[in-house]
PDB file of C-alpha atoms in Angstrom:
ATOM      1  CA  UNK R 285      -2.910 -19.650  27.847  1.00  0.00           C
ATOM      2  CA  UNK R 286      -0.450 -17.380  29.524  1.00  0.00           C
ATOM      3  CA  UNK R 287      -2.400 -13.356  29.662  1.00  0.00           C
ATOM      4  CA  UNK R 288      -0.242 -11.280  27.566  1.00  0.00           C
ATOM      5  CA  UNK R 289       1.743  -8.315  29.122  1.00  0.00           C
ATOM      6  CA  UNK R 290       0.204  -5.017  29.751  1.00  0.00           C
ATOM      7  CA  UNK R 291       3.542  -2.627  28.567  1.00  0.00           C
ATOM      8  CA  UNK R 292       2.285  -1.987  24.903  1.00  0.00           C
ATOM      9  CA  UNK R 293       5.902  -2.711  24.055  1.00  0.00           C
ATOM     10  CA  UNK R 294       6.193  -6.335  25.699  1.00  0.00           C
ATOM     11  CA  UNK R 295       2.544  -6.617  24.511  1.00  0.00           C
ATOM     12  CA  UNK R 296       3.652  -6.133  20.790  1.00  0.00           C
ATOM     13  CA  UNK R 297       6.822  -8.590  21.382  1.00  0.00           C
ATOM     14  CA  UNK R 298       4.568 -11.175  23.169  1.00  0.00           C
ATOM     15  CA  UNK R 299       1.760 -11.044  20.766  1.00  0.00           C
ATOM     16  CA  UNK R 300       4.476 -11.658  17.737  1.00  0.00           C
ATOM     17  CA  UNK R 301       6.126 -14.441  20.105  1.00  0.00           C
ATOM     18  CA  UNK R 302       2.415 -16.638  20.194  1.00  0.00           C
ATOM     19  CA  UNK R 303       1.943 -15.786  16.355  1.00  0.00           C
ATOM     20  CA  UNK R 304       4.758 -17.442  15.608  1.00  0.00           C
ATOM     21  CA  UNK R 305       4.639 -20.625  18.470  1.00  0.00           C
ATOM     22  CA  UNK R 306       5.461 -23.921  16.135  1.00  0.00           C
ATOM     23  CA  UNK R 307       2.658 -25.462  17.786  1.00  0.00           C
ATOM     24  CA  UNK R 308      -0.371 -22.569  19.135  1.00  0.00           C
ATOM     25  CA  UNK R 309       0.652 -20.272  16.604  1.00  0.00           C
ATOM     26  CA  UNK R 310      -0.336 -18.991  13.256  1.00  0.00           C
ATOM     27  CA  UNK R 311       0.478 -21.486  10.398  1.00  0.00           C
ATOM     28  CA  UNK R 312       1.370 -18.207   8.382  1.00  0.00           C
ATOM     29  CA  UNK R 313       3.287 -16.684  10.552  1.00  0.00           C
ATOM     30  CA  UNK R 314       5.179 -19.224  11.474  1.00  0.00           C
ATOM     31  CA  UNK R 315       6.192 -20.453   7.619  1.00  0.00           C
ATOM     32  CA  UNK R 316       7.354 -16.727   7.124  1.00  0.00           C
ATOM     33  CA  UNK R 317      10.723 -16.230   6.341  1.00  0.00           C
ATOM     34  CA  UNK R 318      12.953 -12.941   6.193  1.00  0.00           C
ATOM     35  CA  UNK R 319      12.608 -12.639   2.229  1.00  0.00           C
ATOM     36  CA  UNK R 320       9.194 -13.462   2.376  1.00  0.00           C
ATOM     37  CA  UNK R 321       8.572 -10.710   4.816  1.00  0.00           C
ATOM     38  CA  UNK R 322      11.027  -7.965   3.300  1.00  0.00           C
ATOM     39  CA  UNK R 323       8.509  -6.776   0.645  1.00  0.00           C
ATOM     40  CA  UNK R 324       5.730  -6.641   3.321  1.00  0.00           C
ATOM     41  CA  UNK R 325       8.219  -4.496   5.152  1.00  0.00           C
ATOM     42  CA  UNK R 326       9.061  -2.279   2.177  1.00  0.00           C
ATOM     43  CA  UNK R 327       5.511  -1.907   1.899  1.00  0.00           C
ATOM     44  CA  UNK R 328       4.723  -0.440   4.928  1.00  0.00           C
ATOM     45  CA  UNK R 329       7.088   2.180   5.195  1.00  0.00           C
ATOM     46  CA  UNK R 330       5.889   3.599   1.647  1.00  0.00           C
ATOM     47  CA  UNK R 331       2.784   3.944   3.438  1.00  0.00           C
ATOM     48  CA  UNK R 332       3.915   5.544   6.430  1.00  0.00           C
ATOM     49  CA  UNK R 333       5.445   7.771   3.703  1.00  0.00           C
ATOM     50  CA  UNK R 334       1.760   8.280   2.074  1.00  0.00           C
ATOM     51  CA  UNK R 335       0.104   9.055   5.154  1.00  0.00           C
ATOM     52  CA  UNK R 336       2.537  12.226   5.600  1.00  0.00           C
ATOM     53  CA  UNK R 337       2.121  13.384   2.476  1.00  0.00           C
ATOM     54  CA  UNK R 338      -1.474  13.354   2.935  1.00  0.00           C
ATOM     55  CA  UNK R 339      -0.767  14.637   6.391  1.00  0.00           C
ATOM     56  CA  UNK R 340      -3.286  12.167   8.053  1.00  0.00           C
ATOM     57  CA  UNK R 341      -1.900  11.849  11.554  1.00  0.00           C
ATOM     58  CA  UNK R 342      -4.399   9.205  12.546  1.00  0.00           C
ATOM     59  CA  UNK R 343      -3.821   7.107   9.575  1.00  0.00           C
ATOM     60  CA  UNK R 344      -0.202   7.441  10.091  1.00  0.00           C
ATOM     61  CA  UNK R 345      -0.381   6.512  13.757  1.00  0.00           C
ATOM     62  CA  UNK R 346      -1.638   2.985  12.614  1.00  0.00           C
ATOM     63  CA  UNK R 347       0.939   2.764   9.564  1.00  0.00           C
ATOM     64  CA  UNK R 348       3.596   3.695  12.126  1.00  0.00           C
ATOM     65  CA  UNK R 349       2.675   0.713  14.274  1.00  0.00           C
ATOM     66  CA  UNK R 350       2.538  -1.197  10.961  1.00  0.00           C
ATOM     67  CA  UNK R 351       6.082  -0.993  10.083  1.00  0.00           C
ATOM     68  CA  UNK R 352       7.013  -1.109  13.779  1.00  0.00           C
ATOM     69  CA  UNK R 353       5.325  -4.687  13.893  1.00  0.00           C
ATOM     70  CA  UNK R 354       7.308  -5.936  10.843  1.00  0.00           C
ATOM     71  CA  UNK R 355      10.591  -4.296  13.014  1.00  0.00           C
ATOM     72  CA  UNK R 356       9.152  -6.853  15.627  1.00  0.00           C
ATOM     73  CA  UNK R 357       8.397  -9.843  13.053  1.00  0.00           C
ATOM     74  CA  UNK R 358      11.885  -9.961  12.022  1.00  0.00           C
ATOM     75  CA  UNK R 359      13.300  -9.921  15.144  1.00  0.00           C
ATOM     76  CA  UNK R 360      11.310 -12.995  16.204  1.00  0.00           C
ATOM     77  CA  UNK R 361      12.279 -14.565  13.123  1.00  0.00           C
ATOM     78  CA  UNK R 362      16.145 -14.021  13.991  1.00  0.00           C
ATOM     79  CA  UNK R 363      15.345 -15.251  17.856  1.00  0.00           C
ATOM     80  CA  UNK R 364      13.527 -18.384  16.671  1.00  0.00           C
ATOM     81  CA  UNK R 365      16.990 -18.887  14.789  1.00  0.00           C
ATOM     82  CA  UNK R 366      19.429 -18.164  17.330  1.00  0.00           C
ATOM     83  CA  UNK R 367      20.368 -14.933  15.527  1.00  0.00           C
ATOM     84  CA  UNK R 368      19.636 -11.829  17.665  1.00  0.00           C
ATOM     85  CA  UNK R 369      16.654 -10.991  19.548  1.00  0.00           C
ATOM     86  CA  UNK R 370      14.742  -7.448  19.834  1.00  0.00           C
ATOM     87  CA  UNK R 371      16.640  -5.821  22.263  1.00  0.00           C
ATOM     88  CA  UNK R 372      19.768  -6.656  20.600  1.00  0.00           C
ATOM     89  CA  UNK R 373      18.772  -4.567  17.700  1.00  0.00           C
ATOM     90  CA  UNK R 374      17.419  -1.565  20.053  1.00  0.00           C
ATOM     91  CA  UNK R 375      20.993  -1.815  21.671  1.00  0.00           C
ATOM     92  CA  UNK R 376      22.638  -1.686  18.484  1.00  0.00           C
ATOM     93  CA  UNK R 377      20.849   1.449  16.761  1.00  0.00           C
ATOM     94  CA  UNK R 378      21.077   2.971  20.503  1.00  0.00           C
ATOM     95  CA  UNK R 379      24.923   2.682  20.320  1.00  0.00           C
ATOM     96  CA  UNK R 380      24.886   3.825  16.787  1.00  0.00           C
ATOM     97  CA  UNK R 381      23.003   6.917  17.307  1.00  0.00           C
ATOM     98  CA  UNK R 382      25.495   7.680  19.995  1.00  0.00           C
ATOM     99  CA  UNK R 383      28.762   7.424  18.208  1.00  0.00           C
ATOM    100  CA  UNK R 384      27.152   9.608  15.369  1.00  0.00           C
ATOM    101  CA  UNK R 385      26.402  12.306  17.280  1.00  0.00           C
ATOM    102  CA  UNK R 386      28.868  13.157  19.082  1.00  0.00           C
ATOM    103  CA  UNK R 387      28.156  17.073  19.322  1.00  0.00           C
ATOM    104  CA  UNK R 388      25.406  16.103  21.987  1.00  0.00           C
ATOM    105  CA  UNK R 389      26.376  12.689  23.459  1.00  0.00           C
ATOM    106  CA  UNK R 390      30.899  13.601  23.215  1.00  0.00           C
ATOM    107  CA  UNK R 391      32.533  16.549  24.091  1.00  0.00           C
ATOM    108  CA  UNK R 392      32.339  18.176  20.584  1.00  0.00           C
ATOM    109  CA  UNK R 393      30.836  21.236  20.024  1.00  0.00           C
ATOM    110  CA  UNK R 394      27.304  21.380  19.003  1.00  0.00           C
ATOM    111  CA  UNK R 395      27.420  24.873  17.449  1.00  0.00           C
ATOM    112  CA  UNK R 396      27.092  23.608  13.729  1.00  0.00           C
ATOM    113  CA  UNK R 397      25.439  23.796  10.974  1.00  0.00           C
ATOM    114  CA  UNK R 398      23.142  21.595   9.245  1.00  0.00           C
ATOM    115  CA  UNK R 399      25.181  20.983   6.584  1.00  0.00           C
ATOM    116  CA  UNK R 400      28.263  20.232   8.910  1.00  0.00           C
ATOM    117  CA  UNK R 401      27.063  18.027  10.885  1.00  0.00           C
ATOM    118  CA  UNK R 402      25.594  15.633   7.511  1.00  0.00           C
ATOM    119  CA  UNK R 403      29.382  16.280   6.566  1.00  0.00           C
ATOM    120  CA  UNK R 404      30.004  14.832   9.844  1.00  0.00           C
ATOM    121  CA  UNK R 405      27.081  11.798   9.643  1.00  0.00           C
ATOM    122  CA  UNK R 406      29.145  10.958   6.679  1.00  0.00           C
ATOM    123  CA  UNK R 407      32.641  10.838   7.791  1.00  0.00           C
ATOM    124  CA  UNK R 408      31.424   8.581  10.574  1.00  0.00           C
ATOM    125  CA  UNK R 409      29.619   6.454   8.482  1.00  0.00           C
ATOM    126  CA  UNK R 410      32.731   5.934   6.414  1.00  0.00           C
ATOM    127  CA  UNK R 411      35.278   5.024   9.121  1.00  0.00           C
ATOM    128  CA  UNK R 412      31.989   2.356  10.103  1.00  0.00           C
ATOM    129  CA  UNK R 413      32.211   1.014   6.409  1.00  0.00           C
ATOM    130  CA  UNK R 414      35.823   1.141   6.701  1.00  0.00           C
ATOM    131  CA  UNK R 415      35.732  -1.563   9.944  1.00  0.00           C
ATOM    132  CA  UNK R 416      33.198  -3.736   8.190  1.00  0.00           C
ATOM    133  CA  UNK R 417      35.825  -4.471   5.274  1.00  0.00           C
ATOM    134  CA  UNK R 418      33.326  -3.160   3.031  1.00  0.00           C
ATOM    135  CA  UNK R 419      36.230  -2.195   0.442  1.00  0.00           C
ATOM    136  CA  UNK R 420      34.647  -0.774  -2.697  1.00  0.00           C
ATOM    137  CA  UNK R 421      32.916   2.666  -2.436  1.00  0.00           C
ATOM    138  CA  UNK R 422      29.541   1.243  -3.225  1.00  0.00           C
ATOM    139  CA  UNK R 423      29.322  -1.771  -1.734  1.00  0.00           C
ATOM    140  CA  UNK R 424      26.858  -0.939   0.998  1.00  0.00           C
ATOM    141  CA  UNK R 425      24.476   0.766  -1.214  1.00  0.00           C
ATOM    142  CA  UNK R 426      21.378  -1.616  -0.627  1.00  0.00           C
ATOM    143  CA  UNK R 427      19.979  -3.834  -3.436  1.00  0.00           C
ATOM    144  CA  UNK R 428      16.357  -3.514  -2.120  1.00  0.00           C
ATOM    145  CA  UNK R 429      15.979   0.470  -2.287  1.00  0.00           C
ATOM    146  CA  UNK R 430      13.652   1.405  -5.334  1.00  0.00           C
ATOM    147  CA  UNK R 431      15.630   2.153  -7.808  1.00  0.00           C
ATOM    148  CA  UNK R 432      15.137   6.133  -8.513  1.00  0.00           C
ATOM    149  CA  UNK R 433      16.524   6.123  -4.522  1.00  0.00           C
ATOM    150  CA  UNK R 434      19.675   3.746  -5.104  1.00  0.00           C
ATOM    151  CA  UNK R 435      20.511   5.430  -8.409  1.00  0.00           C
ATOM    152  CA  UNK R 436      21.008   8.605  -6.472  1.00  0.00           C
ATOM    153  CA  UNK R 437      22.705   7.150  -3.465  1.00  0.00           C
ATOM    154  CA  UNK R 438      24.512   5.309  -5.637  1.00  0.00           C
ATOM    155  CA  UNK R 439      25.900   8.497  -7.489  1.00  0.00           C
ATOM    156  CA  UNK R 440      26.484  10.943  -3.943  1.00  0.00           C
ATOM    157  CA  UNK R 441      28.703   8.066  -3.259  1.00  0.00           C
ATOM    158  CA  UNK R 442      30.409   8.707  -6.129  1.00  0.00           C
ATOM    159  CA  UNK R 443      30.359  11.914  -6.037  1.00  0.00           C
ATOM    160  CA  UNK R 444      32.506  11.688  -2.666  1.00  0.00           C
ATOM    161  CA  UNK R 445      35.608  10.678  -4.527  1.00  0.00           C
ATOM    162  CA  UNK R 446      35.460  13.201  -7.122  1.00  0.00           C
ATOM    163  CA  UNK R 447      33.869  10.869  -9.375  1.00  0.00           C
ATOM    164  CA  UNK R 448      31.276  13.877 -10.441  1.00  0.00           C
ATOM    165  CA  UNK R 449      30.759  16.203 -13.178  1.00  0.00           C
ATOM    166  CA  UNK R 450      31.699  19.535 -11.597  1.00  0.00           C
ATOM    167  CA  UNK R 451      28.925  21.955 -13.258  1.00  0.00           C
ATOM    168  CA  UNK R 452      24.932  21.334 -13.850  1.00  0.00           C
ATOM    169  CA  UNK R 453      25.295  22.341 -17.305  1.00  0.00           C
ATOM    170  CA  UNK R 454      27.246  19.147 -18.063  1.00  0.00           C
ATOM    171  CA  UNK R 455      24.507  16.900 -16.507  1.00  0.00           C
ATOM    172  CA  UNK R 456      21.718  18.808 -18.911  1.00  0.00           C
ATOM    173  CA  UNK R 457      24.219  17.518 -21.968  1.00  0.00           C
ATOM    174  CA  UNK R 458      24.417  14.532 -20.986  1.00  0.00           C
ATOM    175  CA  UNK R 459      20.618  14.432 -20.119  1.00  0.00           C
ATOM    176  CA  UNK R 460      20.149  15.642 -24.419  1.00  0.00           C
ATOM    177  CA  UNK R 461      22.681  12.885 -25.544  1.00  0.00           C
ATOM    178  CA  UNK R 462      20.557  10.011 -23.455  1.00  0.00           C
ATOM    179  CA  UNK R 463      17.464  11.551 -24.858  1.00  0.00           C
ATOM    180  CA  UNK R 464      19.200  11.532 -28.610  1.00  0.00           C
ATOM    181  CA  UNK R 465      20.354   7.832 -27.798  1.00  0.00           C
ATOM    182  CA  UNK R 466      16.779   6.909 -26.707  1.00  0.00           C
ATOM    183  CA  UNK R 467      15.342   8.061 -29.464  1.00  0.00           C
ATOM    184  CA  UNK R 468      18.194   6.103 -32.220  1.00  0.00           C
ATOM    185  CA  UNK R 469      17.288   3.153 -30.398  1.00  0.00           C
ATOM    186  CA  UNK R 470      13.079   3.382 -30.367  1.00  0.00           C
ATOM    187  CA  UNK R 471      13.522   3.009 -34.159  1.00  0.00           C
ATOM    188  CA  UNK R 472      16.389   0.687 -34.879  1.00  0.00           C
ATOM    189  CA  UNK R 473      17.390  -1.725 -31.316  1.00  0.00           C
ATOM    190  CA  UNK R 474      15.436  -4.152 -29.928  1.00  0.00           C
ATOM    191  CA  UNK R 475      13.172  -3.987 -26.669  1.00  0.00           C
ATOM    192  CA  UNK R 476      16.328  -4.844 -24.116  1.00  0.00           C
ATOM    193  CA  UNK R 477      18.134  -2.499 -25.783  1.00  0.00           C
ATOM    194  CA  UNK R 478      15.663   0.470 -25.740  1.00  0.00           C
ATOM    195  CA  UNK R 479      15.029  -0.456 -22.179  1.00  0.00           C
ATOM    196  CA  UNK R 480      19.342  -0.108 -21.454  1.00  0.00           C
ATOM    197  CA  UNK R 481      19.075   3.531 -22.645  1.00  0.00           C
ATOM    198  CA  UNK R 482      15.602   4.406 -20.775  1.00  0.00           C
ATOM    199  CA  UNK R 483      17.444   3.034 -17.894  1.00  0.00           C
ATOM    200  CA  UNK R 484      20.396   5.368 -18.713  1.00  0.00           C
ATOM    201  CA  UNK R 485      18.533   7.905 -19.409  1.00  0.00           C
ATOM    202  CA  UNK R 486      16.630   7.941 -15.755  1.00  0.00           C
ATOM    203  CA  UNK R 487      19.869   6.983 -14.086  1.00  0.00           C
ATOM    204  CA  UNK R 488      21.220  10.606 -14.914  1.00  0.00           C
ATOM    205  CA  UNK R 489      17.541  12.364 -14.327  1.00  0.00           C
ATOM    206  CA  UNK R 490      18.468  11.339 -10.820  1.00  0.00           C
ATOM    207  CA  UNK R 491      21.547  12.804 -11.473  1.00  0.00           C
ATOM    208  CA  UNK R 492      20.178  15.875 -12.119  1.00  0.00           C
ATOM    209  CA  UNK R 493      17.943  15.952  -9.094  1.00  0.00           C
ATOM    210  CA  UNK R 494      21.077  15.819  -6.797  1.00  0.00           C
ATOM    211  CA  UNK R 495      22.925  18.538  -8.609  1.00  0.00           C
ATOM    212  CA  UNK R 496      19.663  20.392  -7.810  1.00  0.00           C
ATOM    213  CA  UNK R 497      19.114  19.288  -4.894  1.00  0.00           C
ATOM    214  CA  UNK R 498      15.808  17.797  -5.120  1.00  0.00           C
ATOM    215  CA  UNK R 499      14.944  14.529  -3.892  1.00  0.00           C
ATOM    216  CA  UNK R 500      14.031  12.338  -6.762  1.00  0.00           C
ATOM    217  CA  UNK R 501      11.380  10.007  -4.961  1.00  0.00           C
ATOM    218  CA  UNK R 502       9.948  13.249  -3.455  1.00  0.00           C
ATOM    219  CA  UNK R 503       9.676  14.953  -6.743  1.00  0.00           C
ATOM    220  CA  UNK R 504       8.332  12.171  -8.548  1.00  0.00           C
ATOM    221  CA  UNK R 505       5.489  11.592  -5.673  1.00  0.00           C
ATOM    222  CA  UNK R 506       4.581  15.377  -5.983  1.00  0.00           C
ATOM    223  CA  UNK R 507       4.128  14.563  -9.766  1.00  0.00           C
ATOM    224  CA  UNK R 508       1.983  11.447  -9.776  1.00  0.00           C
ATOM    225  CA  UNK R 509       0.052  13.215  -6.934  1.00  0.00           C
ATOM    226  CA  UNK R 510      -0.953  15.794  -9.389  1.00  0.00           C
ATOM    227  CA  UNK R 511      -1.440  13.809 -12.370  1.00  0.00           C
ATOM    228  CA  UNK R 512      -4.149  11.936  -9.783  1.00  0.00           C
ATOM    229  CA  UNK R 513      -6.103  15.333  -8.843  1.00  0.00           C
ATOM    230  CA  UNK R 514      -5.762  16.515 -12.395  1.00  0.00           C
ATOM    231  CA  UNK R 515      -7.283  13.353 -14.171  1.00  0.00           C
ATOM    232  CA  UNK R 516      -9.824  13.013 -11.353  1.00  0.00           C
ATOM    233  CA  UNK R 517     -11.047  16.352 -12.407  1.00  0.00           C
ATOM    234  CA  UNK R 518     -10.735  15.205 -15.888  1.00  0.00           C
ATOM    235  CA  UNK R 519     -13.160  12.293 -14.925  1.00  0.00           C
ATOM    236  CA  UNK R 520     -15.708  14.461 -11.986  1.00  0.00           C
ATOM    237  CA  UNK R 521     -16.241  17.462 -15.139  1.00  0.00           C
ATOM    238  CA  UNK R 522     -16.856  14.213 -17.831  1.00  0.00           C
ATOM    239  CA  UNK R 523     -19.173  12.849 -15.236  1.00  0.00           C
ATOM    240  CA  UNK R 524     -21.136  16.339 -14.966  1.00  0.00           C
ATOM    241  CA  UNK R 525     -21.685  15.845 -18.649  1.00  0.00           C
ATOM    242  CA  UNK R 526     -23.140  11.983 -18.271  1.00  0.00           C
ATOM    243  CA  UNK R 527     -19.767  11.229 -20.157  1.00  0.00           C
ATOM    244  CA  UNK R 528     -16.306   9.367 -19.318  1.00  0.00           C
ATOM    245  CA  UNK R 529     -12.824   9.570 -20.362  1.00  0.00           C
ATOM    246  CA  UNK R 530     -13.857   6.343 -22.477  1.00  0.00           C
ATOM    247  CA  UNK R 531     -16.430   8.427 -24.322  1.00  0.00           C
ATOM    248  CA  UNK R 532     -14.444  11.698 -24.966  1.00  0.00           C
ATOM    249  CA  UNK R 533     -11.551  12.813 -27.379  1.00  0.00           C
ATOM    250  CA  UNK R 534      -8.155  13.429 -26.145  1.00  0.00           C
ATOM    251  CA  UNK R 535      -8.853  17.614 -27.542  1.00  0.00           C
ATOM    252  CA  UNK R 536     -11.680  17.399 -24.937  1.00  0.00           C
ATOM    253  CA  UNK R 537      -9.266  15.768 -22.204  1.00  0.00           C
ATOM    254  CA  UNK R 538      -6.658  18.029 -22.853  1.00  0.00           C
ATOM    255  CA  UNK R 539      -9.194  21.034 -22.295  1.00  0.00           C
ATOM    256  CA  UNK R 540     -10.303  19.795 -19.041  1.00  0.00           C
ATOM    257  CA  UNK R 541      -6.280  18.952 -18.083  1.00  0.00           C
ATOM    258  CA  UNK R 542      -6.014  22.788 -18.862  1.00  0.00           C
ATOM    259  CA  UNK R 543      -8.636  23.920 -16.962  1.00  0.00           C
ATOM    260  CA  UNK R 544      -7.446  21.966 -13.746  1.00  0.00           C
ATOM    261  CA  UNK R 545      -3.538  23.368 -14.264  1.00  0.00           C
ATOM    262  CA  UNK R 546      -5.086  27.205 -14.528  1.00  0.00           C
ATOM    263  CA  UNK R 547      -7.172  26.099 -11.240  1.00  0.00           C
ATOM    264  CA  UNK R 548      -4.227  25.543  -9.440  1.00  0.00           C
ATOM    265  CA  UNK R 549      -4.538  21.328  -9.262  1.00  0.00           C
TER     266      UNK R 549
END
């Protein structure tokens, strides 16, 4: 068997080449498909997301190298079919990166601001949607994003034609009247039907989080963070008392949940 390269690069791409070998290889590997992979894929990058926001540099060293080795996997998978290989994808995002940022690869002037040169990242991205005969306004928005993300994707697209409600107050109505419809429904519409107006209901919470500003998926991670240190105090202070959540009332849960929020958890 053939040594495998010593460039950790060519090492990775060589290492994913014998994996998937029809006859040396993996029997897994080589079955895999690209939407048998994808979720796998998704996977990893929410944990190269975790291991920031735990700001574990170590662990996110190895998640990196994780989601770069499903980068790799797929591009096997499209050489084994004749599609594209690795470097054609490296050349491709190279090219891409180029053309949008023109202020230090052009001759435009780099003296802008943040918020100019996004206006800019946008514009180009449009004239690229434009050449791709992608016709309707959100046709590129991707299926697979979770949907908090796509909903508010989905709506700054919108929002680029004027398709927008122009003040914040307006959003926080319309946030009431999905809360009032919610409600109607929990006691008179079926389950499908309650789930339509939770749905609509989120859809404009995301709405909200744009007007403010405030990344949705962030916002929501900061929150389920804290309901995690909170309840795990809940569940240490029970523990202290040979007790458990399972054992306790919900007044005596609801103490302890105060105690952690005045402690700063």
């Amino acid at each position: 068997m053939d040594e495998l390269p010593t460039d950790p690069m060519n090492r990775l791409r060589a290492i994913m080449a014998r994996l998937r070998d029809p006859e040396h290889g993996c029997p897994w590997d080589v079955e895999q498909t690209f939407a048998s992979i994808a979720p796998y894929t998704i996977e990893e990058a929410y944990e190269v997301a975790d291991a920031i926001e735990r700001g574990d540099m170590e662990e996110l060293k190895g998640e990196l190298g994780d989601l770069l080795f499903q980068s790799v996997f797929h591009a096997q998978m499209a050489e084994d079919a004749g599609l594209f290989d690795f470097d054609d994808i490296a050349r491709a995002i190279g090219d891409k990166m180029i053309a949008r940022h023109p202020h230090v690869f052009g001759d435009e002037s780099n003296a802008k601001s943040a918020d100019q040169q996004v206006a800019d990242w946008e514009t180009v991205k449009a004239a690229e949607r434009a050449a791709k005969a992608k016709g309707g306004v959100l046709d590129d928005v991707a299926l697979g994003l979770p949907a908090l993300m796509r909903a508010e994707k989905l709506q700054k697209r919108a929002a680029r034609v004027g398709f927008d409600w122009p003040e914040i107050g307006q959003v926080l109505d319309k946030i009431a009247e999905e809360a009032r419809e919610l409600a109607e429904a929990r006691d008179s519409l079926p389950q499908d039907k309650i789930a339509e107006e939770m749905g609509d209901l989120l859809f404009v919470m995301a709405n909200l989080a744009r007007h403010l500003k405030v990344d949705p998926e962030v916002a929501l991670r900061g929150a389920n963070a804290k309901f995690v240190r909170r309840f795990q105090y809940i569940e240490q202070n029970l523990a202290e008392r040979s007790s458990s959540p399972e054992q306790s009332t919900l007044q005596e849960m609801d103490d302890l949940w105060d105690t952690a929020k005045r402690k700063g958890l």
